[in-house]
PDB file of C-alpha atoms in Angstrom:
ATOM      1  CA  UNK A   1       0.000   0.000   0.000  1.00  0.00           C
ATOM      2  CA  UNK A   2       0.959   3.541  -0.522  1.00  0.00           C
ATOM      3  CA  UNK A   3       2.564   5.240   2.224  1.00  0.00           C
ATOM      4  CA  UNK A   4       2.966   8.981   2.946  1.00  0.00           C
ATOM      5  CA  UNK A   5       6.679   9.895   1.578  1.00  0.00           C
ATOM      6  CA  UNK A   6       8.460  12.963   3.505  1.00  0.00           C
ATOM      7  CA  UNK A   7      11.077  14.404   1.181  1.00  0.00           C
ATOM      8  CA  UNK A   8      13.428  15.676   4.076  1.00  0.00           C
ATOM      9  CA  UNK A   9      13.690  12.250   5.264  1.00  0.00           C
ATOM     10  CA  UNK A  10      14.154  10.910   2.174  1.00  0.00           C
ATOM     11  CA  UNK A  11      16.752  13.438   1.422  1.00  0.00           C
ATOM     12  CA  UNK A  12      18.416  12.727   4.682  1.00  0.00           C
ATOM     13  CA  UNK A  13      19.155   9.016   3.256  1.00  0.00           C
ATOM     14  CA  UNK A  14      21.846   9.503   0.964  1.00  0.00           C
ATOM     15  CA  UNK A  15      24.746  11.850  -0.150  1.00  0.00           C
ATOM     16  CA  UNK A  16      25.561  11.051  -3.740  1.00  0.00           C
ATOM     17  CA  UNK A  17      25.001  13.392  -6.764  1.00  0.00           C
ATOM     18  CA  UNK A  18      23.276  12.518 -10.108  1.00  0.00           C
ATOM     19  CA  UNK A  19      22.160   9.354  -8.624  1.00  0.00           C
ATOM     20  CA  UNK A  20      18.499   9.654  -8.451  1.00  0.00           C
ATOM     21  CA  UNK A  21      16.434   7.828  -6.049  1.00  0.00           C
ATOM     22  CA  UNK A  22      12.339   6.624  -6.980  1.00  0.00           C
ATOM     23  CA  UNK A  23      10.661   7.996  -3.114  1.00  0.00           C
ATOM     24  CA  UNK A  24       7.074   7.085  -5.682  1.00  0.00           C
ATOM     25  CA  UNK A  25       5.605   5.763  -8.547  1.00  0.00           C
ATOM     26  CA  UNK A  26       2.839   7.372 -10.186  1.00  0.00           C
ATOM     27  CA  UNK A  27       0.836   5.129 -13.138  1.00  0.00           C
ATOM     28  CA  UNK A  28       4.247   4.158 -15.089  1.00  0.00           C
ATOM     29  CA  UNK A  29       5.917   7.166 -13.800  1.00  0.00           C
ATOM     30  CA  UNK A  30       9.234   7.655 -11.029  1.00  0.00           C
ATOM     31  CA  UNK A  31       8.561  10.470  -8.563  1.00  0.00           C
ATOM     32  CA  UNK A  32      12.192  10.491  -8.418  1.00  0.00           C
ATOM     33  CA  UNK A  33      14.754  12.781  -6.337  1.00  0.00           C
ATOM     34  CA  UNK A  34      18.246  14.072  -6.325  1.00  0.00           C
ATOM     35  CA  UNK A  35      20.853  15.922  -5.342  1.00  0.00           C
ATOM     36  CA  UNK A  36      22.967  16.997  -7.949  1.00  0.00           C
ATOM     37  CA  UNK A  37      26.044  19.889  -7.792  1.00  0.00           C
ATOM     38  CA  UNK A  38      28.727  20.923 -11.037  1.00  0.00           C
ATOM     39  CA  UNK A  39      28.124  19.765 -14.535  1.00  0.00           C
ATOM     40  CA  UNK A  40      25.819  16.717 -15.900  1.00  0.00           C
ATOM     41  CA  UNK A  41      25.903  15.788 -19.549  1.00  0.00           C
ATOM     42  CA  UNK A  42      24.757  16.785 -22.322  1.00  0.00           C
ATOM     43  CA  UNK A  43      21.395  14.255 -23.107  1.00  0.00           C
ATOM     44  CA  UNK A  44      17.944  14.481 -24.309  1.00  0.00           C
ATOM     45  CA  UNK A  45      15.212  11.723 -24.162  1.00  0.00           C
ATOM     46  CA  UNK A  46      13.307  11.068 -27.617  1.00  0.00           C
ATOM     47  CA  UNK A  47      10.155   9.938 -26.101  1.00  0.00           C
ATOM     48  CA  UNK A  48       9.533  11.813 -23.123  1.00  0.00           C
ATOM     49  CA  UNK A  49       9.094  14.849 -21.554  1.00  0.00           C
ATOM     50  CA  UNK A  50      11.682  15.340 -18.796  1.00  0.00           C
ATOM     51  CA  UNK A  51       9.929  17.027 -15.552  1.00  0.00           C
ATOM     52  CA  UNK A  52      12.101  19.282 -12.920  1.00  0.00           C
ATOM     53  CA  UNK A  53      11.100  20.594  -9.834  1.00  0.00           C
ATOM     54  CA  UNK A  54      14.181  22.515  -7.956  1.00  0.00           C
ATOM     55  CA  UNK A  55      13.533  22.192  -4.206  1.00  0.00           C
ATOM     56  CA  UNK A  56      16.700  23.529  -2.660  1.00  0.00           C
ATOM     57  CA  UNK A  57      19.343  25.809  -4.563  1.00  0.00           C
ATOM     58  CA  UNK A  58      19.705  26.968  -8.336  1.00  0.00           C
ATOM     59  CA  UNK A  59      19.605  24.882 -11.486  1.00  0.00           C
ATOM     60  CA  UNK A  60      20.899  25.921 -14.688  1.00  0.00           C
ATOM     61  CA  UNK A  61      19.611  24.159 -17.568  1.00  0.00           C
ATOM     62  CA  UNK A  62      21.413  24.461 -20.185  1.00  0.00           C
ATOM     63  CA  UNK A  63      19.731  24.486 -23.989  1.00  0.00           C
ATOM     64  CA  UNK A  64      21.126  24.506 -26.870  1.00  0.00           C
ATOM     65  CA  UNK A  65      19.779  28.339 -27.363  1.00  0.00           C
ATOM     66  CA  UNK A  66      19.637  29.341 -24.140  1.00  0.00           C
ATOM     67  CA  UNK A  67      19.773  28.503 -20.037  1.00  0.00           C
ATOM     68  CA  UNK A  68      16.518  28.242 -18.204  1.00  0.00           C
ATOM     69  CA  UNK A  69      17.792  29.249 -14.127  1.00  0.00           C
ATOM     70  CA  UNK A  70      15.296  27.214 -11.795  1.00  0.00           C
ATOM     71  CA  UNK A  71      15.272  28.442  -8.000  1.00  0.00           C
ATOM     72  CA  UNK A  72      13.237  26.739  -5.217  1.00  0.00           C
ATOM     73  CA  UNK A  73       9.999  26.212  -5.982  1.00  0.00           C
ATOM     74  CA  UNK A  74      10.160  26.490 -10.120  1.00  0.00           C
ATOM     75  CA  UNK A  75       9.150  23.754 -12.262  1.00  0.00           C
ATOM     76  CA  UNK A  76      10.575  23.904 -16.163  1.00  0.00           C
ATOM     77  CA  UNK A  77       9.577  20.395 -18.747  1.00  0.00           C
ATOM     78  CA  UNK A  78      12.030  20.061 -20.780  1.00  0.00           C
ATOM     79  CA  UNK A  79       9.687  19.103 -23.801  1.00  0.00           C
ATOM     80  CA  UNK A  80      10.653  15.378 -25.896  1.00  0.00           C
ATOM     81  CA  UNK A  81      13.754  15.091 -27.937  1.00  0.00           C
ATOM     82  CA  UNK A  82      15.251  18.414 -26.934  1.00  0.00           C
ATOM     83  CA  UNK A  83      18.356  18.382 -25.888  1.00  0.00           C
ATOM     84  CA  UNK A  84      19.699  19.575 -22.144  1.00  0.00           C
ATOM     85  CA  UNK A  85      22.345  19.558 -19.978  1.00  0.00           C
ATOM     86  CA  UNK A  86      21.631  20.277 -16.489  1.00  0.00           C
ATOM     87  CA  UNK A  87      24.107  22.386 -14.329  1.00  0.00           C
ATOM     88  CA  UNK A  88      24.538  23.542 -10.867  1.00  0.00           C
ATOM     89  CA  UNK A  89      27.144  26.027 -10.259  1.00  0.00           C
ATOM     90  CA  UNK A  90      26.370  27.276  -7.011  1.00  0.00           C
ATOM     91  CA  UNK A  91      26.653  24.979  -5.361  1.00  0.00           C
ATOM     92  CA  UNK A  92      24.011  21.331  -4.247  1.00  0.00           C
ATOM     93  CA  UNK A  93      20.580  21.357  -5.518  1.00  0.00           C
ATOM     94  CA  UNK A  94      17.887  19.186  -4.588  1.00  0.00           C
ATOM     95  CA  UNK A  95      15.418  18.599  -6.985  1.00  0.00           C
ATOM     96  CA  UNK A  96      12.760  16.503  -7.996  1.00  0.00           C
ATOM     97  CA  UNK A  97      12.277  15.075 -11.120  1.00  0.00           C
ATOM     98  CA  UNK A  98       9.548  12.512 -13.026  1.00  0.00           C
ATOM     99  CA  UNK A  99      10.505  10.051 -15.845  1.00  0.00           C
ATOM    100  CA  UNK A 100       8.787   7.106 -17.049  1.00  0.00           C
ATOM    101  CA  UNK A 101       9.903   3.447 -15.106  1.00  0.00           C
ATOM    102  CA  UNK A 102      12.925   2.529 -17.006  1.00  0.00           C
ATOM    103  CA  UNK A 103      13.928   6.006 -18.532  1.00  0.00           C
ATOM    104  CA  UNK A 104      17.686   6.112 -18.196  1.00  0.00           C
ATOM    105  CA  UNK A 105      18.487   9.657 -17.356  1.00  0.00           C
ATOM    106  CA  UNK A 106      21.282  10.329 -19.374  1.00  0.00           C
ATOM    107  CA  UNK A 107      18.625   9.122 -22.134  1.00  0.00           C
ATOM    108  CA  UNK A 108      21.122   6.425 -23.052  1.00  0.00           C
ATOM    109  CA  UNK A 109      20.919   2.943 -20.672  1.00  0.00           C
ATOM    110  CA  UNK A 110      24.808   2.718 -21.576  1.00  0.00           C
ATOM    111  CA  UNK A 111      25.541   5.804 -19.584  1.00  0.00           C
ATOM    112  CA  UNK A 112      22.790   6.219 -17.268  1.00  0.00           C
ATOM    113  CA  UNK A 113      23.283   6.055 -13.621  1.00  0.00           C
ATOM    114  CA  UNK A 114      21.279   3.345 -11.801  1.00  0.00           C
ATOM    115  CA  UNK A 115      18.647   4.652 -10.131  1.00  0.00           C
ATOM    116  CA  UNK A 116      17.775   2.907  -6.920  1.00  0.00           C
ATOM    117  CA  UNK A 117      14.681   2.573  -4.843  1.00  0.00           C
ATOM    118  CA  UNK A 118      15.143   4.416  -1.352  1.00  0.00           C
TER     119      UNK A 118
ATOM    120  CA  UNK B   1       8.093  26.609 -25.909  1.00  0.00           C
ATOM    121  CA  UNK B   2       8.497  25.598 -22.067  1.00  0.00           C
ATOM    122  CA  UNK B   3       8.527  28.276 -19.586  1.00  0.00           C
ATOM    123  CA  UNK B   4       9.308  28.338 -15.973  1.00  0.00           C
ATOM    124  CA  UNK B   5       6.473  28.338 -13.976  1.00  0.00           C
ATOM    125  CA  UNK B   6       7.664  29.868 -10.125  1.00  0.00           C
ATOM    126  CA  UNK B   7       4.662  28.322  -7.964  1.00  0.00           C
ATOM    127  CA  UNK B   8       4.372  31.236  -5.332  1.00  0.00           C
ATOM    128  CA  UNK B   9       3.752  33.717  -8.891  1.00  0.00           C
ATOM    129  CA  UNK B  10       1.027  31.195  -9.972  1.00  0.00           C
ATOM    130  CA  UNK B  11      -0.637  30.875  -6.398  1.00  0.00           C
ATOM    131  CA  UNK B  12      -0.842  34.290  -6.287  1.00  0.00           C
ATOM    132  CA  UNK B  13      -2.627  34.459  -9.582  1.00  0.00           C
ATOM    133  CA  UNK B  14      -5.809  33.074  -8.152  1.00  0.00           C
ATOM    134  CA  UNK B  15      -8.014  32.167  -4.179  1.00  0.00           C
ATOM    135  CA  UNK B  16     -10.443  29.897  -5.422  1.00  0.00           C
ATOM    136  CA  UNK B  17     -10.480  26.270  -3.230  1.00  0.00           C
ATOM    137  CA  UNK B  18     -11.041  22.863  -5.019  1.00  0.00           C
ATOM    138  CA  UNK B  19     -10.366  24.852  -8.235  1.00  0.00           C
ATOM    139  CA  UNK B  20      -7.410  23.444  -9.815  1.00  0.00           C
ATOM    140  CA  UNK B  21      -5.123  25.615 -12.244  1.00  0.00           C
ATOM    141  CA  UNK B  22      -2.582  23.646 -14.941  1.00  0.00           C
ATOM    142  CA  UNK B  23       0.790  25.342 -14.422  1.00  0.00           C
ATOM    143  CA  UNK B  24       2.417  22.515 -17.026  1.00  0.00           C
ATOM    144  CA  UNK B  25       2.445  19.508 -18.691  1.00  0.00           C
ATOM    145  CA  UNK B  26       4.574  16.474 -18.506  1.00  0.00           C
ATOM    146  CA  UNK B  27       4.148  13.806 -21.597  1.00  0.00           C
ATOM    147  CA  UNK B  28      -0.162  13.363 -21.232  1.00  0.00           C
ATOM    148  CA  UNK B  29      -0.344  14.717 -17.435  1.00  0.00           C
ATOM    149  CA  UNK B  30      -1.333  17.822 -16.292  1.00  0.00           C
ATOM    150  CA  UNK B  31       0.707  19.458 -13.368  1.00  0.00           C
ATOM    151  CA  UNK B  32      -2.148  21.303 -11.575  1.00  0.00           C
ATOM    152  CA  UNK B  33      -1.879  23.557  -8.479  1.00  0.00           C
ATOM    153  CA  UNK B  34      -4.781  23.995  -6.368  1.00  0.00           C
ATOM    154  CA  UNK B  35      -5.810  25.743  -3.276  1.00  0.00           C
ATOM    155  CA  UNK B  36      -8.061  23.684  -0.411  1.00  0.00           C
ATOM    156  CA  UNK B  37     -10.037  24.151   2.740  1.00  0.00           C
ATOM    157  CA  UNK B  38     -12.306  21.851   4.319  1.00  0.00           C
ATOM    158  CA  UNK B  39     -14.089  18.576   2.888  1.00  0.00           C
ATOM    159  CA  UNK B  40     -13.971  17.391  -0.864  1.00  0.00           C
ATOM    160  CA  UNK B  41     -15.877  14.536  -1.863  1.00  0.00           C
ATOM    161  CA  UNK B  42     -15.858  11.352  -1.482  1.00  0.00           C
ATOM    162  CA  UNK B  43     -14.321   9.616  -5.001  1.00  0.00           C
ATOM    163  CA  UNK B  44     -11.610   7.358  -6.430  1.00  0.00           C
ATOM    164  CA  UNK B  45     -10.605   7.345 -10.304  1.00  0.00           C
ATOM    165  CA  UNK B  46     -10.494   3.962 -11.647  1.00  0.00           C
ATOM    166  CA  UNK B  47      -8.097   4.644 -14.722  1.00  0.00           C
ATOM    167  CA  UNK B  48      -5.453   6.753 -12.644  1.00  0.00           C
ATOM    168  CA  UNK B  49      -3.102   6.931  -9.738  1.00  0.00           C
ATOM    169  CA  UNK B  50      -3.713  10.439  -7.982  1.00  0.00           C
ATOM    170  CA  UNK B  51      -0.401  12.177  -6.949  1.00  0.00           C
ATOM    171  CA  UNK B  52      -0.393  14.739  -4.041  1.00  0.00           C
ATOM    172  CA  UNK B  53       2.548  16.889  -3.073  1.00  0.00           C
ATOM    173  CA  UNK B  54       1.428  19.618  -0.402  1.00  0.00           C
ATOM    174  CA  UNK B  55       3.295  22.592  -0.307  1.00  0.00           C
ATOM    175  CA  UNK B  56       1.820  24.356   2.358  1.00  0.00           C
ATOM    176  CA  UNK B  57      -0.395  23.476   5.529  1.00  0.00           C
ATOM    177  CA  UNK B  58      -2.032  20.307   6.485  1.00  0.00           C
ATOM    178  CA  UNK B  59      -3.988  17.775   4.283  1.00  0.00           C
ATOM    179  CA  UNK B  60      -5.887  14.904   5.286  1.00  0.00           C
ATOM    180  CA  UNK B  61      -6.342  12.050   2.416  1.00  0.00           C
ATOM    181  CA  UNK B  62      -9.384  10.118   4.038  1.00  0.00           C
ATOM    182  CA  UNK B  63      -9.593   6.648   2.683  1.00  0.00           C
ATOM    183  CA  UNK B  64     -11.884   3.820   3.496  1.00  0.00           C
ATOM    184  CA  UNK B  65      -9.623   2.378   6.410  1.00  0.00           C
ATOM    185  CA  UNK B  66      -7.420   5.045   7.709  1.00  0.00           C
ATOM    186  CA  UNK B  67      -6.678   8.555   7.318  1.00  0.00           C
ATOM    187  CA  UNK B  68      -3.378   9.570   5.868  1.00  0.00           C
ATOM    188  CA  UNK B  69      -2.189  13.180   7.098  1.00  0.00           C
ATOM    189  CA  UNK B  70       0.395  15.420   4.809  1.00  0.00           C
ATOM    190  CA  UNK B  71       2.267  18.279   5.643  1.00  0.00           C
ATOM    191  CA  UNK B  72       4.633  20.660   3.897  1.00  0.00           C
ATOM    192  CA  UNK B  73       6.803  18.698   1.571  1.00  0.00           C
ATOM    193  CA  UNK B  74       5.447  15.241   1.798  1.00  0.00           C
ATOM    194  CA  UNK B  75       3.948  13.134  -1.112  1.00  0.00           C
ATOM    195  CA  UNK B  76       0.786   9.985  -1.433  1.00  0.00           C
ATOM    196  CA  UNK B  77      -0.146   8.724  -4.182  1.00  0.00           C
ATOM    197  CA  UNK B  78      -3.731   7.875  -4.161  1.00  0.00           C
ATOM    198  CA  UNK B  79      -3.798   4.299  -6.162  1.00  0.00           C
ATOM    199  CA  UNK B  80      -6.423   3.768  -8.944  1.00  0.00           C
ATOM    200  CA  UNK B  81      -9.994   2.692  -7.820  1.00  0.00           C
ATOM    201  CA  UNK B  82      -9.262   3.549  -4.271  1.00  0.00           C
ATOM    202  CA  UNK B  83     -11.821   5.659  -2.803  1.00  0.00           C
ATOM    203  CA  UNK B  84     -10.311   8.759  -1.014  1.00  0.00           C
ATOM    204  CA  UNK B  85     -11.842  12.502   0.387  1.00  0.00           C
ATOM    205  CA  UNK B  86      -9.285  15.107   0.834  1.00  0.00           C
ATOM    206  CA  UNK B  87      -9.572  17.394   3.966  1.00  0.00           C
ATOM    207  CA  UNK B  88      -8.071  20.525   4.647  1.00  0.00           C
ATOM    208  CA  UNK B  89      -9.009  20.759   8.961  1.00  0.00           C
ATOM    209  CA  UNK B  90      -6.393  23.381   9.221  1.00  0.00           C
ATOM    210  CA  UNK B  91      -7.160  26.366   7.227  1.00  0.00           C
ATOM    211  CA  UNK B  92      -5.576  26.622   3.720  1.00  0.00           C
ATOM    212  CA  UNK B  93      -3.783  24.106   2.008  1.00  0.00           C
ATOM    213  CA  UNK B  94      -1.266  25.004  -1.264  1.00  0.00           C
ATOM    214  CA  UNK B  95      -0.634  21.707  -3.327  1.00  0.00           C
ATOM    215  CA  UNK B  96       0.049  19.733  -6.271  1.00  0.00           C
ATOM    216  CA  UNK B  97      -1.343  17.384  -7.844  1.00  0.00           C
ATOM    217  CA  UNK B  98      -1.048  15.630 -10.895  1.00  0.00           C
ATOM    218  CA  UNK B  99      -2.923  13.519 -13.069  1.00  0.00           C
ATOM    219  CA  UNK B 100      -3.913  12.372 -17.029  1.00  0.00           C
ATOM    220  CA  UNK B 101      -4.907  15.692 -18.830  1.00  0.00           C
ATOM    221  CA  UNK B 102      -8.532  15.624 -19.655  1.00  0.00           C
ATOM    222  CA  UNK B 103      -9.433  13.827 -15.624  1.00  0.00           C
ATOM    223  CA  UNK B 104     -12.340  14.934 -13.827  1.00  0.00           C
ATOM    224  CA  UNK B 105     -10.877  16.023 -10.299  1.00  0.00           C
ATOM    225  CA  UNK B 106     -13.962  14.781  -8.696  1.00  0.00           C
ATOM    226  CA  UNK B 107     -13.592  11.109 -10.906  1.00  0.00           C
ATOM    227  CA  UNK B 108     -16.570  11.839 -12.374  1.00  0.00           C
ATOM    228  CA  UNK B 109     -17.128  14.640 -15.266  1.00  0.00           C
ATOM    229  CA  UNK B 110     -20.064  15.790 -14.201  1.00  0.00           C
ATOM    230  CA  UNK B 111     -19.663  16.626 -11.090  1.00  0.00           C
ATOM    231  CA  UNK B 112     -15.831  17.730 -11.489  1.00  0.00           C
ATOM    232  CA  UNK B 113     -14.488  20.941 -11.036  1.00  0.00           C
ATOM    233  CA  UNK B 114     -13.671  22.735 -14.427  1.00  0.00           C
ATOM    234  CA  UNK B 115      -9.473  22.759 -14.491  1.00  0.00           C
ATOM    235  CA  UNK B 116      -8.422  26.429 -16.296  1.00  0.00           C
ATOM    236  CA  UNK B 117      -5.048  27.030 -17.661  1.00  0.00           C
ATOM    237  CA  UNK B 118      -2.803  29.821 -15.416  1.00  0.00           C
TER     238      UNK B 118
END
């Protein structure tokens, strides 16, 4: 059964960056979250949206036209098949993000970090 | 082309309870924000999971058997087909929620709350 997930604690339960941890799942989604700081690569995801939600610190993502800077409580989609790169300069962010079970989050399963179950 | 959406701007942008507003969308799901206070109806939606995230205050999620109770920063999903009544007791309660674009918010379209844009 479903139980009530509190994000502090959840965020209390590990250390490492870019390793995302699924706290939910939501129909054949991962409520997923993570602390990331620095650079990620540059990835996109051809068939899926790519859902961030910055809880503590500032995101930069990076587009290939622009950056989009997300502060607490700021949402941005990256939208399908556009490509991204994720950066946080000052330093740790926690964020959440949502992906569809399975999505590898460097879009490519031969790169992706595993992403774990807390 | 994707925006950021800052919640605190879009919560400010309306005072209605049980009204929800879309802020984005992820793939076929609606991110909605919605302001609540008091009792909601009894309902479950048979096709979908429900996802809550409250941002501010105190929600209860009534279900048949128990009562699960929310508070800033925690997260239930609501499985399909299982009957549910949200209840603000505390005054004001700032969430969101997020589910299938097109889903009545009270499972059933005509009783359901019409979801607007921000």
């Amino acid at each position: 059964m479903s139980e009530v997930v509190n994000l502090a604690e959840k965020f209390a339960g590990f250390s490492e960056h870019w390793a995302p941890r699924i706290v939910a799942r939501y129909n054949d989604n991962d409520i997923r979250i993570v602390k990331v700081e620095g650079e990620f690569v540059w990835h996109s995801h051809p068939e899926t949206d790519d859902f961030f939600l910055v809880l503590e610190g500032v995101l930069d993502i990076e587009l290939r036209d622009r950056i989009v800077t997300l502060r607490p409580d700021e949402i941005f989609v990256v939208p399908r098949g556009v490509e991204h790169r994720p950066v946080a300069r000052q330093g740790e962010v926690k964020l959440i993000v949502i992906e569809p079970t399975g999505t590898p989050n460097t879009g490519d399963a031969a790169t992706a970090t595993q992403v774990e179950a807390l």
